[in-house]
């Protein structure tokens, strides 16, 4: 199957414009596309407009594409009408399988078959989302990280019926707009990245449960240590550097048995009422009453600074 020439992509449909969809809309506008957003909520148009306006200064700092204009945002509450004239669809509706399957079928019915439909789903495998589609080969998962207008990573996952060319097209498209797309070669629950994230969360909550450290110190243990290295290098490559002159082979020879034993000692907490209470109380204490909007601005300002520094260091 041949998909639309990427240079011909003018309009992106963002279907579902909540936390993730509004952020995708801001990114696509900043990369110079027209965006048609769709959402059934009564304040849908206002929400996405306010989000784009709030995100624009950060996107300007990071660099706008020629012609990028927040005025190229339009809104249509009917998802099929919003998708019909678009060149790429990014679906970000609520995480409900039956709702997404119905929504994707309605989009698939009206969108020319050489256009890709990507779902932002965090949990559903693409094979499930393709069921009953007219052209299932162009349906895949394009899973972003919050907020997609700042975090470059996106996981591209094909389902059983996805055309390999659709995966290739989508990886190239995302990369061309400044994302960093990774290919997930095998469908799994949670794709790849959330599996890694829940592994860390599991041990963080086990340590909180066991009283090893406070929530603030557990968060600092990542943010001021491994998190800084992880911004430039993943845990597998870090093993190569940890091996010194002998590199990864020495790392494995030296530490594999100790790591094996450490895995046996990892915790498996349950969300007991006591752990829930402790988790909520300690994180709320760490947040020090700052409203969510303030925390989001704090996060985004620092993310922009990190992204700019990585770009200056040719690390992005
Ligand atoms: N929040 C995250 O951190 C995150 C990260 C990555 C991916 N995702 C995925 O993104 C998607 C959206 O999540 P979110 O956090 O933005 O949720 P959200 O609740 O903020 O937004 C979902 C939006 O979908 C809309 N919606 C409901 N029914 C719809 C329909 N029939 N058609 C179109 N839109 C409809 C809702 O009105 C709402 O505005 C989910 O698939 C989720 O798994 C979320």
mmCIF file with all atom_site columns, C-alpha atoms in Angstrom, residues 4-14 25 27-36 65-69 72-74 82-83 85-89 115 169 173 176-177:
data_model
loop_
_atom_site.group_PDB
_atom_site.id
_atom_site.type_symbol
_atom_site.label_atom_id
_atom_site.label_alt_id
_atom_site.label_comp_id
_atom_site.label_asym_id
_atom_site.label_entity_id
_atom_site.label_seq_id
_atom_site.pdbx_PDB_ins_code
_atom_site.Cartn_x
_atom_site.Cartn_y
_atom_site.Cartn_z
_atom_site.occupancy
_atom_site.B_iso_or_equiv
_atom_site.pdbx_formal_charge
_atom_site.auth_seq_id
_atom_site.auth_comp_id
_atom_site.auth_asym_id
_atom_site.auth_atom_id
_atom_site.pdbx_PDB_model_num
ATOM 1  C CA . UNK A 1 4   ? 0.120   9.996  0.880  1.00 0.00 ? 4   UNK A CA 1
ATOM 2  C CA . UNK A 1 5   ? 3.374   11.779 0.119  1.00 0.00 ? 5   UNK A CA 1
ATOM 3  C CA . UNK A 1 6   ? 4.456   13.302 3.447  1.00 0.00 ? 6   UNK A CA 1
ATOM 4  C CA . UNK A 1 7   ? 5.198   16.601 1.708  1.00 0.00 ? 7   UNK A CA 1
ATOM 5  C CA . UNK A 1 8   ? 1.504   16.758 0.751  1.00 0.00 ? 8   UNK A CA 1
ATOM 6  C CA . UNK A 1 9   ? 0.264   16.569 4.352  1.00 0.00 ? 9   UNK A CA 1
ATOM 7  C CA . UNK A 1 10  ? -1.500  19.847 5.136  1.00 0.00 ? 10  UNK A CA 1
ATOM 8  C CA . UNK A 1 11  ? -4.243  19.044 7.616  1.00 0.00 ? 11  UNK A CA 1
ATOM 9  C CA . UNK A 1 12  ? -4.198  16.857 10.703 1.00 0.00 ? 12  UNK A CA 1
ATOM 10 C CA . UNK A 1 13  ? -7.379  15.738 12.460 1.00 0.00 ? 13  UNK A CA 1
ATOM 11 C CA . UNK A 1 14  ? -7.114  15.493 16.245 1.00 0.00 ? 14  UNK A CA 1
ATOM 12 C CA . UNK A 1 25  ? -3.102  19.904 18.389 1.00 0.00 ? 25  UNK A CA 1
ATOM 13 C CA . UNK A 1 27  ? 2.306   20.456 18.352 1.00 0.00 ? 27  UNK A CA 1
ATOM 14 C CA . UNK A 1 28  ? 0.815   19.963 14.875 1.00 0.00 ? 28  UNK A CA 1
ATOM 15 C CA . UNK A 1 29  ? 0.003   23.696 14.663 1.00 0.00 ? 29  UNK A CA 1
ATOM 16 C CA . UNK A 1 30  ? 3.577   24.554 15.711 1.00 0.00 ? 30  UNK A CA 1
ATOM 17 C CA . UNK A 1 31  ? 4.869   22.297 12.932 1.00 0.00 ? 31  UNK A CA 1
ATOM 18 C CA . UNK A 1 32  ? 2.888   24.344 10.400 1.00 0.00 ? 32  UNK A CA 1
ATOM 19 C CA . UNK A 1 33  ? -0.177  22.148 9.796  1.00 0.00 ? 33  UNK A CA 1
ATOM 20 C CA . UNK A 1 34  ? -3.828  23.086 9.847  1.00 0.00 ? 34  UNK A CA 1
ATOM 21 C CA . UNK A 1 35  ? -5.583  21.204 12.631 1.00 0.00 ? 35  UNK A CA 1
ATOM 22 C CA . UNK A 1 36  ? -9.224  20.166 12.858 1.00 0.00 ? 36  UNK A CA 1
ATOM 23 C CA . UNK A 1 65  ? 7.922   25.799 11.500 1.00 0.00 ? 65  UNK A CA 1
ATOM 24 C CA . UNK A 1 66  ? 7.514   28.377 8.707  1.00 0.00 ? 66  UNK A CA 1
ATOM 25 C CA . UNK A 1 67  ? 3.843   29.364 8.507  1.00 0.00 ? 67  UNK A CA 1
ATOM 26 C CA . UNK A 1 68  ? 2.979   27.968 11.930 1.00 0.00 ? 68  UNK A CA 1
ATOM 27 C CA . UNK A 1 69  ? -0.107  29.780 13.115 1.00 0.00 ? 69  UNK A CA 1
ATOM 28 C CA . UNK A 1 72  ? -5.093  27.444 11.750 1.00 0.00 ? 72  UNK A CA 1
ATOM 29 C CA . UNK A 1 73  ? -7.008  25.534 14.428 1.00 0.00 ? 73  UNK A CA 1
ATOM 30 C CA . UNK A 1 74  ? -10.645 24.724 13.699 1.00 0.00 ? 74  UNK A CA 1
ATOM 31 C CA . UNK A 1 82  ? -13.375 16.517 11.195 1.00 0.00 ? 82  UNK A CA 1
ATOM 32 C CA . UNK A 1 83  ? -11.427 13.540 9.831  1.00 0.00 ? 83  UNK A CA 1
ATOM 33 C CA . UNK A 1 85  ? -10.714 16.076 4.699  1.00 0.00 ? 85  UNK A CA 1
ATOM 34 C CA . UNK A 1 86  ? -7.552  15.424 6.709  1.00 0.00 ? 86  UNK A CA 1
ATOM 35 C CA . UNK A 1 87  ? -4.218  13.897 5.693  1.00 0.00 ? 87  UNK A CA 1
ATOM 36 C CA . UNK A 1 88  ? -3.438  12.206 9.028  1.00 0.00 ? 88  UNK A CA 1
ATOM 37 C CA . UNK A 1 89  ? -5.600  11.363 12.037 1.00 0.00 ? 89  UNK A CA 1
ATOM 38 C CA . UNK A 1 115 ? -4.181  8.214  5.037  1.00 0.00 ? 115 UNK A CA 1
ATOM 39 C CA . UNK A 1 169 ? 5.218   6.205  6.974  1.00 0.00 ? 169 UNK A CA 1
ATOM 40 C CA . UNK A 1 173 ? 6.157   11.504 9.648  1.00 0.00 ? 173 UNK A CA 1
ATOM 41 C CA . UNK A 1 176 ? 9.902   14.864 10.396 1.00 0.00 ? 176 UNK A CA 1
ATOM 42 C CA . UNK A 1 177 ? 7.925   16.974 12.892 1.00 0.00 ? 177 UNK A CA 1
#
